[in-house]
Amino acid sequence: MHHRITKPFIALILFFIAAPASAQQLTITQTNPTGVYDIKQPIEWTIKVTGKSNTPTTQATYILKKNGLAEISHGNLDLASGSAVLQASLDEPGNLLAEIKFKNGDKEMNTAAGAVIAPDKLQPSAKPPEDFDAFWKAKLEELSAIPVNPKLEPADSGKPTVDYFKVQLDNIHDSHIFGQLAKPKREGKFPALLIVQWAGVYGLPKSNVVGRAEAGWLCLNVMAHDLPFDQTEDFYKNAGNTTLKNYMAIGNDDRNKSYFLRMYLSCFRAADYLATRDDWDGKTLVVMGTSQGGQQSFITAALNPKVTAMLANVPGGCDITAPAIGRAAGFPYWADRAKWDKNEKILQTGRYYDVANFTPRIKCPALVSLGLIDTTCPPAGVLAAANQLKGPKEILILPGSDHQGVNNSQAPYWKRSEEWLKSLAAGKEPPAEKADVR
C-alpha cells in the first residue's frame, strides 16, 4: 500500500434549509476542485449567486487568512453580474482560508472556501519535549500496576445475532472506563474494533457497536469520561454544566493532572483489554474516531503496538504550538488558553498531549481525513501530524468540509472508512487504489 494523498471532488455549495424557496445561495468552485495546489500556483475561487430573490445578493465581503490565522487580504466581492472571482497563491507550504460574508435577504450569512499548498511538506511547529517518551513510559507503567478488573454485564442488544455487554474497567487515580461491547452471537474469534468518542458529554447509543457486531466485529465503544454510558440526557447535561464544564481545561497547566491523561490511558487500556479476550482473532485490532475521537485514535495507535490499523476523521489535538509559526491551533485550544490565561505552563503541558508528538511512533496503516474549511481542527495542523506517520497512510483531503461535515462534505471519508473496515475485517491489507501522490 502506497503513501498517498486522496483528494475527492467536492464543490462547496451553501444551502439554507430554513430559508424560503426563493432565497439565493452562493456556490463556490475553485481552479482545482481537489483544493490542492503547488507552491506559488494560482488559485481562483469563483463565487456564484444562484436562485431568485426579491432582494438579490449583489455583494459580499471576504477575509483571506494564511494558515487560518494571519489575515493577508480582505475586501468586497461584486456579485452584481451574478458571480465574482477571488484570486490567491502561497509561496510556502500551508493552507488558505477565505471567510465570506453576504446578506440573504435580511439575514447575515457566512461561508468559506479553502485550499492547501504542498500538503506533504507541512511539518510540526515544534519538536517533542526531550522527556516525552520517558513521561509516557512512566504513565504506562503506572497504569500497568493497576489491575484491569473487567466487569461485564450482559444486556439486550436488540438483535438476535448479537451479544451485548456493559463494560467497566479500572484506570488510574481510582477512575474507571465505561463502555459497551458487542460481538457476533456465535463461537469463534473475531477482528476487534475500538471506537472512541468526539468531544462533549453525552451517552452512547447501542447502534455504535451492534451494527459492527452484525458485520463480524468484536466491537468496544468507550466513554471519554469517567461516567456510565447509559444514563438519561439530563444526567449528561448536568455533568456538562457542572463537574465537566470546560473539561478540556481541567489540569491543563500540569502534565500529571491534565484531563487528557486519564482519557489517553483509557484508550490504551481499552485496546489492551480487547487484545486479551479469548474471542479476539489475534490479528486485527483497529481504532477509529472523529474529532476528539480522532485525537484519541492517534494516541492509541502510538502507545499500543497491538493496534494494527487506525482511522481518524478530522482529528483534534494536532500541532498545539502552531501559533508560534503563524498557524491556527485548534481543539482543545491549549495555545489559545495559554494566551488568554497568560499561563505558559498550559502550552508546555499541551506538548505532552500533542498528537504530532505521538505520530512518529505509529507504524500501522492509517486513514486520516481533514477539511479545508475546518477551523476547529485546522488542516495545516492535521497534515503536520499526519505527515509524521511511519506506516502506510492515506490522507483524505475534503475541500468542502468544515468540522461538522455540513452538506455531507465528509461523505468521502465515511465511504472510504467502510472500505477499509471491510478489507480489514476480512484479514486483508487496507484497499490500495491508485491515487495522486504529492
Tab-separated table of C-alpha atoms in Angstrom:
chain	number	residue	atom	x	y	z
A	1	MET	CA	0.000	0.000	0.000
A	2	HIS	CA	1.477	3.332	-1.067
A	3	HIS	CA	1.626	6.505	0.973
A	4	ARG	CA	-0.776	8.836	-0.731
A	5	ILE	CA	-2.966	11.855	-0.527
A	6	THR	CA	-6.506	11.389	-1.807
A	7	LYS	CA	-8.425	14.424	-2.968
A	8	PRO	CA	-12.116	13.893	-3.732
A	9	PHE	CA	-14.003	16.427	-5.793
A	10	ILE	CA	-16.478	18.429	-3.746
A	11	ALA	CA	-17.883	21.784	-4.825
A	12	LEU	CA	-18.818	23.856	-1.799
A	13	ILE	CA	-22.499	24.709	-2.010
A	14	LEU	CA	-24.345	26.642	0.667
A	15	PHE	CA	-27.918	25.519	1.277
A	16	PHE	CA	-30.221	27.395	3.624
A	17	ILE	CA	-32.666	24.755	4.723
A	18	ALA	CA	-34.873	27.070	6.746
A	19	ALA	CA	-34.987	29.767	4.068
A	20	PRO	CA	-37.886	30.089	1.589
A	21	ALA	CA	-37.564	28.524	-1.849
A	22	SER	CA	-36.946	31.950	-3.396
A	23	ALA	CA	-33.821	32.545	-1.275
A	24	GLN	CA	-30.494	32.938	-3.033
A	25	GLN	CA	-27.418	30.858	-2.393
A	26	LEU	CA	-23.691	31.125	-3.007
A	27	THR	CA	-21.933	28.318	-4.830
A	28	ILE	CA	-18.134	28.258	-4.631
A	29	THR	CA	-15.886	26.355	-7.008
A	30	GLN	CA	-12.137	26.612	-7.482
A	31	THR	CA	-9.436	26.199	-10.120
A	32	ASN	CA	-8.512	22.782	-8.831
A	33	PRO	CA	-11.618	21.095	-7.396
A	34	THR	CA	-9.445	18.935	-5.147
A	35	GLY	CA	-8.306	22.044	-3.262
A	36	VAL	CA	-4.636	21.023	-3.535
A	37	TYR	CA	-2.019	23.288	-5.133
A	38	ASP	CA	1.700	23.647	-5.613
A	39	ILE	CA	3.751	26.476	-4.123
A	40	LYS	CA	3.060	29.739	-5.994
A	41	GLN	CA	0.382	28.069	-8.144
A	42	PRO	CA	-2.511	30.499	-8.854
A	43	ILE	CA	-5.751	29.753	-7.024
A	44	GLU	CA	-9.099	31.086	-8.165
A	45	TRP	CA	-12.368	30.709	-6.302
A	46	THR	CA	-15.463	31.508	-8.330
A	47	ILE	CA	-18.326	32.679	-6.147
A	48	LYS	CA	-21.673	32.423	-7.957
A	49	VAL	CA	-25.130	33.563	-6.904
A	50	THR	CA	-27.889	31.051	-7.615
A	51	GLY	CA	-31.631	31.168	-7.067
A	52	LYS	CA	-34.037	34.098	-7.143
A	53	SER	CA	-34.986	36.641	-4.527
A	54	ASN	CA	-36.872	39.911	-4.209
A	55	THR	CA	-33.695	41.296	-2.637
A	56	PRO	CA	-30.883	39.932	-4.833
A	57	THR	CA	-27.434	39.336	-3.379
A	58	THR	CA	-25.174	41.817	-5.171
A	59	GLN	CA	-22.091	41.878	-2.979
A	60	ALA	CA	-20.138	40.020	-0.338
A	61	THR	CA	-17.102	40.702	1.800
A	62	TYR	CA	-14.143	38.405	2.332
A	63	ILE	CA	-11.158	37.918	4.610
A	64	LEU	CA	-8.316	35.738	3.346
A	65	LYS	CA	-6.237	34.065	6.056
A	66	LYS	CA	-2.920	32.275	5.760
A	67	ASN	CA	-2.922	29.042	7.760
A	68	GLY	CA	-6.250	30.047	9.259
A	69	LEU	CA	-4.633	32.713	11.441
A	70	ALA	CA	-2.918	35.656	9.752
A	71	GLU	CA	-5.073	37.931	7.599
A	72	ILE	CA	-3.328	38.569	4.291
A	73	SER	CA	-6.103	40.414	2.463
A	74	HIS	CA	-9.713	41.497	2.712
A	75	GLY	CA	-12.188	43.337	0.558
A	76	ASN	CA	-15.501	43.332	-1.294
A	77	LEU	CA	-16.786	40.926	-3.934
A	78	ASP	CA	-19.013	42.487	-6.576
A	79	LEU	CA	-21.771	39.980	-7.320
A	80	ALA	CA	-23.982	42.301	-9.368
A	81	SER	CA	-23.266	40.245	-12.504
A	82	GLY	CA	-24.054	37.031	-10.652
A	83	SER	CA	-20.506	35.951	-9.876
A	84	ALA	CA	-17.080	37.099	-8.755
A	85	VAL	CA	-13.580	35.645	-8.638
A	86	LEU	CA	-11.226	35.649	-5.660
A	87	GLN	CA	-7.570	35.014	-6.506
A	88	ALA	CA	-4.683	33.942	-4.295
A	89	SER	CA	-1.472	31.941	-4.088
A	90	LEU	CA	1.014	30.976	-1.415
A	91	ASP	CA	4.804	30.826	-1.693
A	92	GLU	CA	5.288	28.192	1.011
A	93	PRO	CA	3.525	25.054	2.285
A	94	GLY	CA	0.333	25.874	4.155
A	95	ASN	CA	-3.345	26.500	3.690
A	96	LEU	CA	-5.541	29.433	2.757
A	97	LEU	CA	-8.947	30.092	4.253
A	98	ALA	CA	-11.361	32.550	2.642
A	99	GLU	CA	-14.113	33.676	5.010
A	100	ILE	CA	-17.027	35.174	3.087
A	101	LYS	CA	-19.998	37.127	4.420
A	102	PHE	CA	-23.105	38.175	2.499
A	103	LYS	CA	-26.742	39.014	3.028
A	104	ASN	CA	-29.533	36.611	2.136
A	105	GLY	CA	-32.475	38.980	2.347
A	106	ASP	CA	-32.232	40.461	5.827
A	107	LYS	CA	-30.037	37.655	7.138
A	108	GLU	CA	-26.278	37.932	7.509
A	109	MET	CA	-24.766	34.694	6.178
A	110	ASN	CA	-21.290	33.184	6.404
A	111	THR	CA	-19.491	30.723	4.188
A	112	ALA	CA	-15.892	29.760	3.481
A	113	ALA	CA	-13.544	28.292	0.917
A	114	GLY	CA	-10.174	26.661	1.414
A	115	ALA	CA	-7.052	25.453	-0.327
A	116	VAL	CA	-3.904	23.652	0.745
A	117	ILE	CA	-0.464	24.212	-0.740
A	118	ALA	CA	2.180	21.455	-0.831
A	119	PRO	CA	0.359	19.432	1.852
A	120	ASP	CA	3.055	16.767	2.110
A	121	LYS	CA	5.638	19.411	3.071
A	122	LEU	CA	3.894	20.616	6.231
A	123	GLN	CA	5.789	19.818	9.419
A	124	PRO	CA	5.080	20.225	13.154
A	125	SER	CA	5.768	23.638	14.645
A	126	ALA	CA	7.974	22.283	17.438
A	127	LYS	CA	9.894	19.194	18.462
A	128	PRO	CA	8.559	16.954	21.258
A	129	PRO	CA	9.752	17.642	24.813
A	130	GLU	CA	13.045	15.870	25.467
A	131	ASP	CA	11.480	13.639	28.107
A	132	PHE	CA	8.314	12.929	26.100
A	133	ASP	CA	8.970	9.187	25.763
A	134	ALA	CA	10.112	8.867	29.359
A	135	PHE	CA	6.958	10.604	30.585
A	136	TRP	CA	4.620	8.271	28.720
A	137	LYS	CA	6.663	5.192	29.599
A	138	ALA	CA	6.214	6.107	33.252
A	139	LYS	CA	2.477	6.659	32.829
A	140	LEU	CA	2.005	3.300	31.117
A	141	GLU	CA	3.934	1.664	33.940
A	142	GLU	CA	1.674	3.417	36.439
A	143	LEU	CA	-1.340	2.070	34.592
A	144	SER	CA	0.058	-1.462	34.375
A	145	ALA	CA	0.318	-1.577	38.160
A	146	ILE	CA	-3.459	-1.234	38.362
A	147	PRO	CA	-5.445	-4.437	37.656
A	148	VAL	CA	-7.831	-4.172	34.709
A	149	ASN	CA	-10.613	-5.704	36.814
A	150	PRO	CA	-13.073	-6.096	33.907
A	151	LYS	CA	-16.759	-6.168	34.828
A	152	LEU	CA	-19.228	-7.230	32.156
A	153	GLU	CA	-22.986	-7.030	32.473
A	154	PRO	CA	-24.982	-8.800	29.736
A	155	ALA	CA	-27.808	-6.745	28.247
A	156	ASP	CA	-30.207	-6.921	25.334
A	157	SER	CA	-28.624	-5.966	22.001
A	158	GLY	CA	-31.948	-5.774	20.220
A	159	LYS	CA	-30.578	-8.137	17.571
A	160	PRO	CA	-30.862	-11.958	17.731
A	161	THR	CA	-27.399	-12.473	16.212
A	162	VAL	CA	-25.514	-10.113	18.564
A	163	ASP	CA	-24.309	-10.469	22.149
A	164	TYR	CA	-24.115	-7.163	24.019
A	165	PHE	CA	-22.468	-6.177	27.310
A	166	LYS	CA	-21.983	-3.157	29.517
A	167	VAL	CA	-18.279	-2.944	30.361
A	168	GLN	CA	-16.314	-1.358	33.194
A	169	LEU	CA	-12.511	-1.374	33.525
A	170	ASP	CA	-10.291	0.214	36.168
A	171	ASN	CA	-7.975	3.130	35.383
A	172	ILE	CA	-5.501	5.396	37.188
A	173	HIS	CA	-6.389	7.577	40.168
A	174	ASP	CA	-9.321	5.336	41.164
A	175	SER	CA	-11.119	6.206	37.930
A	176	HIS	CA	-12.950	3.874	35.575
A	177	ILE	CA	-13.518	3.214	31.894
A	178	PHE	CA	-17.141	2.744	30.910
A	179	GLY	CA	-18.233	1.336	27.597
A	180	GLN	CA	-20.313	-1.084	25.610
A	181	LEU	CA	-19.187	-4.220	23.844
A	182	ALA	CA	-20.912	-6.243	21.139
A	183	LYS	CA	-19.901	-9.389	19.306
A	184	PRO	CA	-21.440	-11.952	16.973
A	185	LYS	CA	-23.561	-14.463	18.879
A	186	ARG	CA	-21.625	-17.496	17.764
A	187	GLU	CA	-18.474	-19.379	18.615
A	188	GLY	CA	-15.308	-18.108	17.031
A	189	LYS	CA	-12.605	-15.489	17.079
A	190	PHE	CA	-13.202	-12.065	15.589
A	191	PRO	CA	-11.349	-8.956	14.456
A	192	ALA	CA	-11.536	-6.223	17.097
A	193	LEU	CA	-12.629	-2.627	16.699
A	194	LEU	CA	-12.290	0.113	19.320
A	195	ILE	CA	-14.476	3.196	18.778
A	196	VAL	CA	-13.542	6.359	20.685
A	197	GLN	CA	-15.677	9.453	21.020
A	198	TRP	CA	-15.768	13.058	19.858
A	199	ALA	CA	-15.909	15.969	22.300
A	200	GLY	CA	-18.789	16.665	24.616
A	201	VAL	CA	-20.612	14.970	27.479
A	202	TYR	CA	-23.264	12.520	26.301
A	203	GLY	CA	-24.314	8.872	26.384
A	204	LEU	CA	-23.556	6.147	23.870
A	205	PRO	CA	-26.283	4.550	21.718
A	206	LYS	CA	-26.225	0.779	21.176
A	207	SER	CA	-26.097	1.377	17.445
A	208	ASN	CA	-22.438	2.391	17.824
A	209	VAL	CA	-21.475	-1.256	18.350
A	210	VAL	CA	-24.392	-3.502	17.423
A	211	GLY	CA	-24.157	-2.847	13.698
A	212	ARG	CA	-20.422	-3.532	13.785
A	213	ALA	CA	-21.016	-6.842	15.552
A	214	GLU	CA	-23.545	-7.786	12.889
A	215	ALA	CA	-20.746	-7.239	10.366
A	216	GLY	CA	-18.482	-9.638	12.249
A	217	TRP	CA	-16.556	-7.350	14.606
A	218	LEU	CA	-15.755	-7.708	18.276
A	219	CYS	CA	-16.520	-4.047	18.961
A	220	LEU	CA	-15.866	-1.947	22.055
A	221	ASN	CA	-17.043	1.670	22.329
A	222	VAL	CA	-15.810	3.633	25.363
A	223	MET	CA	-16.737	6.906	27.020
A	224	ALA	CA	-14.172	9.689	27.022
A	225	HIS	CA	-15.195	10.461	30.610
A	226	ASP	CA	-15.371	8.615	33.906
A	227	LEU	CA	-19.139	8.280	33.574
A	228	PRO	CA	-21.548	5.418	32.869
A	229	PHE	CA	-22.631	5.496	29.226
A	230	ASP	CA	-26.342	4.687	29.549
A	231	GLN	CA	-27.827	7.438	31.727
A	232	THR	CA	-30.525	9.985	30.919
A	233	GLU	CA	-29.956	13.046	28.769
A	234	ASP	CA	-30.416	15.228	31.858
A	235	PHE	CA	-27.629	13.312	33.624
A	236	TYR	CA	-25.108	14.257	30.934
A	237	LYS	CA	-26.432	17.773	30.623
A	238	ASN	CA	-25.928	18.271	34.353
A	239	ALA	CA	-22.392	16.844	34.247
A	240	GLY	CA	-21.555	19.042	31.270
A	241	ASN	CA	-22.760	22.110	33.143
A	242	THR	CA	-21.033	21.296	36.439
A	243	THR	CA	-18.139	18.886	37.082
A	244	LEU	CA	-17.230	18.506	33.409
A	245	LYS	CA	-17.890	22.049	32.274
A	246	ASN	CA	-14.981	23.063	30.069
A	247	TYR	CA	-13.335	19.733	30.896
A	248	MET	CA	-10.585	20.360	28.326
A	249	ALA	CA	-9.112	22.958	30.713
A	250	ILE	CA	-9.088	20.745	33.808
A	251	GLY	CA	-5.490	20.343	34.981
A	252	ASN	CA	-4.210	21.941	31.792
A	253	ASP	CA	-1.167	23.548	33.412
A	254	ASP	CA	0.210	20.316	34.906
A	255	ARG	CA	1.144	17.342	32.724
A	256	ASN	CA	0.391	14.982	35.622
A	257	LYS	CA	-3.106	16.364	36.140
A	258	SER	CA	-4.331	17.075	32.601
A	259	TYR	CA	-7.831	15.793	31.942
A	260	PHE	CA	-6.451	14.081	28.869
A	261	LEU	CA	-4.131	11.835	30.894
A	262	ARG	CA	-6.957	9.623	32.111
A	263	MET	CA	-8.597	9.784	28.670
A	264	TYR	CA	-5.467	8.707	26.798
A	265	LEU	CA	-4.744	5.882	29.233
A	266	SER	CA	-8.379	4.769	28.950
A	267	CYS	CA	-7.867	4.287	25.230
A	268	PHE	CA	-4.666	2.307	25.775
A	269	ARG	CA	-6.333	0.046	28.331
A	270	ALA	CA	-9.462	-0.460	26.216
A	271	ALA	CA	-7.356	-1.617	23.263
A	272	ASP	CA	-5.284	-3.813	25.567
A	273	TYR	CA	-8.434	-5.349	27.014
A	274	LEU	CA	-9.710	-6.301	23.554
A	275	ALA	CA	-6.367	-7.966	22.828
A	276	THR	CA	-6.658	-10.150	25.965
A	277	ARG	CA	-10.060	-11.553	25.112
A	278	ASP	CA	-10.317	-15.184	24.021
A	279	ASP	CA	-12.686	-14.203	21.205
A	280	TRP	CA	-10.194	-11.823	19.557
A	281	ASP	CA	-8.676	-13.287	16.402
A	282	GLY	CA	-5.173	-12.243	17.448
A	283	LYS	CA	-4.548	-10.458	14.133
A	284	THR	CA	-6.727	-7.393	13.612
A	285	LEU	CA	-7.191	-4.587	16.152
A	286	VAL	CA	-8.485	-1.314	14.715
A	287	VAL	CA	-9.131	2.006	16.460
A	288	MET	CA	-11.313	4.710	14.932
A	289	GLY	CA	-12.858	8.028	15.890
A	290	THR	CA	-13.811	11.541	14.812
A	291	SER	CA	-12.509	14.885	16.137
A	292	GLN	CA	-11.574	14.238	19.793
A	293	GLY	CA	-12.075	10.591	18.829
A	294	GLY	CA	-9.574	11.016	16.006
A	295	GLN	CA	-7.183	12.526	18.530
A	296	GLN	CA	-7.623	9.502	20.792
A	297	SER	CA	-7.199	7.167	17.807
A	298	PHE	CA	-3.750	8.602	17.074
A	299	ILE	CA	-2.724	8.281	20.710
A	300	THR	CA	-3.995	4.696	20.982
A	301	ALA	CA	-2.115	3.609	17.866
A	302	ALA	CA	1.045	5.346	19.105
A	303	LEU	CA	1.006	3.977	22.647
A	304	ASN	CA	-0.274	0.466	21.958
A	305	PRO	CA	1.691	-1.593	19.403
A	306	LYS	CA	-1.106	-4.192	19.347
A	307	VAL	CA	-3.183	-1.785	17.227
A	308	THR	CA	-2.963	-2.900	13.596
A	309	ALA	CA	-4.823	-0.027	11.865
A	310	MET	CA	-6.087	3.459	12.668
A	311	LEU	CA	-8.894	5.527	11.137
A	312	ALA	CA	-9.122	9.195	12.197
A	313	ASN	CA	-11.660	11.685	10.841
A	314	VAL	CA	-10.852	15.426	11.277
A	315	PRO	CA	-8.701	14.657	14.352
A	316	GLY	CA	-8.200	17.135	17.176
A	317	GLY	CA	-5.105	17.805	19.257
A	318	CYS	CA	-2.743	18.276	16.302
A	319	ASP	CA	0.263	20.619	16.490
A	320	ILE	CA	-0.824	22.618	19.506
A	321	THR	CA	2.127	25.041	19.306
A	322	ALA	CA	1.108	26.072	15.765
A	323	PRO	CA	0.575	29.808	16.569
A	324	ALA	CA	4.321	30.104	17.240
A	325	ILE	CA	4.885	29.836	13.472
A	326	GLY	CA	1.743	31.658	12.355
A	327	ARG	CA	-0.704	28.760	12.083
A	328	ALA	CA	-4.063	28.436	13.795
A	329	ALA	CA	-4.280	25.958	16.651
A	330	GLY	CA	-7.481	24.073	17.255
A	331	PHE	CA	-9.226	21.843	19.760
A	332	PRO	CA	-8.528	21.508	22.655
A	333	TYR	CA	-7.043	25.014	22.404
A	334	TRP	CA	-4.004	24.751	24.668
A	335	ALA	CA	-2.204	27.568	22.847
A	336	ASP	CA	-5.237	29.840	22.976
A	337	ARG	CA	-5.863	29.152	26.647
A	338	ALA	CA	-2.201	29.809	27.459
A	339	LYS	CA	-2.580	33.208	25.826
A	340	TRP	CA	-5.956	34.013	27.407
A	341	ASP	CA	-4.826	32.953	30.894
A	342	LYS	CA	-1.290	34.326	30.446
A	343	ASN	CA	-0.001	30.977	31.633
A	344	GLU	CA	2.874	29.445	29.658
A	345	LYS	CA	2.544	26.230	31.681
A	346	ILE	CA	-0.644	25.410	29.746
A	347	LEU	CA	1.214	25.375	26.455
A	348	GLN	CA	4.085	23.351	27.872
A	349	THR	CA	1.636	20.820	29.320
A	350	GLY	CA	-0.130	20.572	25.983
A	351	ARG	CA	3.090	19.490	24.278
A	352	TYR	CA	2.939	16.193	26.172
A	353	TYR	CA	-0.540	15.567	24.733
A	354	ASP	CA	0.052	16.850	21.198
A	355	VAL	CA	-0.919	14.321	18.513
A	356	ALA	CA	2.018	15.492	16.385
A	357	ASN	CA	4.441	14.253	19.054
A	358	PHE	CA	2.832	10.792	19.164
A	359	THR	CA	2.515	10.293	15.418
A	360	PRO	CA	6.110	9.259	14.591
A	361	ARG	CA	5.557	6.223	16.815
A	362	ILE	CA	2.690	4.921	14.644
A	363	LYS	CA	3.732	2.253	12.167
A	364	CYS	CA	0.381	0.608	11.386
A	365	PRO	CA	-1.729	1.564	8.316
A	366	ALA	CA	-3.642	4.807	8.861
A	367	LEU	CA	-6.517	6.612	7.181
A	368	VAL	CA	-6.710	10.309	8.111
A	369	SER	CA	-9.126	12.952	6.832
A	370	LEU	CA	-9.124	16.739	7.122
A	371	GLY	CA	-11.395	19.561	5.997
A	372	LEU	CA	-10.019	22.606	4.210
A	373	ILE	CA	-12.547	24.937	5.867
A	374	ASP	CA	-12.309	23.299	9.291
A	375	THR	CA	-11.486	25.905	11.943
A	376	THR	CA	-11.955	23.546	14.901
A	377	CYS	CA	-9.200	21.162	13.778
A	378	PRO	CA	-7.284	23.260	11.224
A	379	PRO	CA	-5.975	21.401	8.170
A	380	ALA	CA	-2.340	22.526	8.447
A	381	GLY	CA	-2.053	21.057	11.927
A	382	VAL	CA	-3.643	17.750	10.915
A	383	LEU	CA	-1.291	17.487	7.942
A	384	ALA	CA	1.736	18.392	10.050
A	385	ALA	CA	0.867	15.497	12.335
A	386	ALA	CA	-0.221	13.000	9.666
A	387	ASN	CA	2.929	13.587	7.631
A	388	GLN	CA	4.886	12.043	10.534
A	389	LEU	CA	3.158	8.659	10.221
A	390	LYS	CA	5.712	5.908	9.610
A	391	GLY	CA	3.431	3.213	8.191
A	392	PRO	CA	1.227	3.016	5.094
A	393	LYS	CA	-1.082	6.017	5.119
A	394	GLU	CA	-3.904	7.565	3.156
A	395	ILE	CA	-4.580	11.237	3.797
A	396	LEU	CA	-8.024	12.187	2.567
A	397	ILE	CA	-8.421	15.898	1.837
A	398	LEU	CA	-12.024	17.150	1.972
A	399	PRO	CA	-12.046	20.528	0.186
A	400	GLY	CA	-15.603	21.493	1.123
A	401	SER	CA	-15.680	20.213	4.684
A	402	ASP	CA	-15.935	22.202	7.869
A	403	HIS	CA	-15.597	20.360	11.171
A	404	GLN	CA	-19.196	19.173	11.285
A	405	GLY	CA	-19.263	17.970	7.665
A	406	VAL	CA	-22.222	20.117	6.602
A	407	ASN	CA	-23.879	19.251	3.293
A	408	ASN	CA	-22.472	15.721	3.590
A	409	SER	CA	-18.988	17.056	2.856
A	410	GLN	CA	-17.346	14.267	4.871
A	411	ALA	CA	-19.072	11.537	2.851
A	412	PRO	CA	-15.820	10.537	1.094
A	413	TYR	CA	-14.271	9.716	4.468
A	414	TRP	CA	-17.230	7.633	5.615
A	415	LYS	CA	-17.257	5.752	2.327
A	416	ARG	CA	-13.532	5.185	2.418
A	417	SER	CA	-13.508	4.131	6.084
A	418	GLU	CA	-16.115	1.473	5.362
A	419	GLU	CA	-13.947	0.184	2.520
A	420	TRP	CA	-11.001	-0.002	4.893
A	421	LEU	CA	-13.031	-1.773	7.582
A	422	LYS	CA	-14.451	-4.308	5.130
A	423	SER	CA	-10.967	-5.209	3.962
A	424	LEU	CA	-9.518	-5.294	7.491
A	425	ALA	CA	-12.382	-7.447	8.809
A	426	ALA	CA	-11.568	-9.960	6.095
A	427	GLY	CA	-7.975	-10.106	7.307
A	428	LYS	CA	-6.629	-8.239	4.287
A	429	GLU	CA	-4.492	-5.159	3.878
A	430	PRO	CA	-6.398	-1.856	3.563
A	431	PRO	CA	-7.531	-1.174	-0.022
A	432	ALA	CA	-4.807	0.343	-2.182
A	433	GLU	CA	-6.388	2.132	-5.091
A	434	LYS	CA	-4.215	4.318	-7.302
A	435	ALA	CA	-4.145	7.908	-6.159
A	436	ASP	CA	-2.138	11.015	-6.883
A	437	VAL	CA	0.945	11.245	-4.691
A	438	ARG	CA	2.262	14.731	-3.997
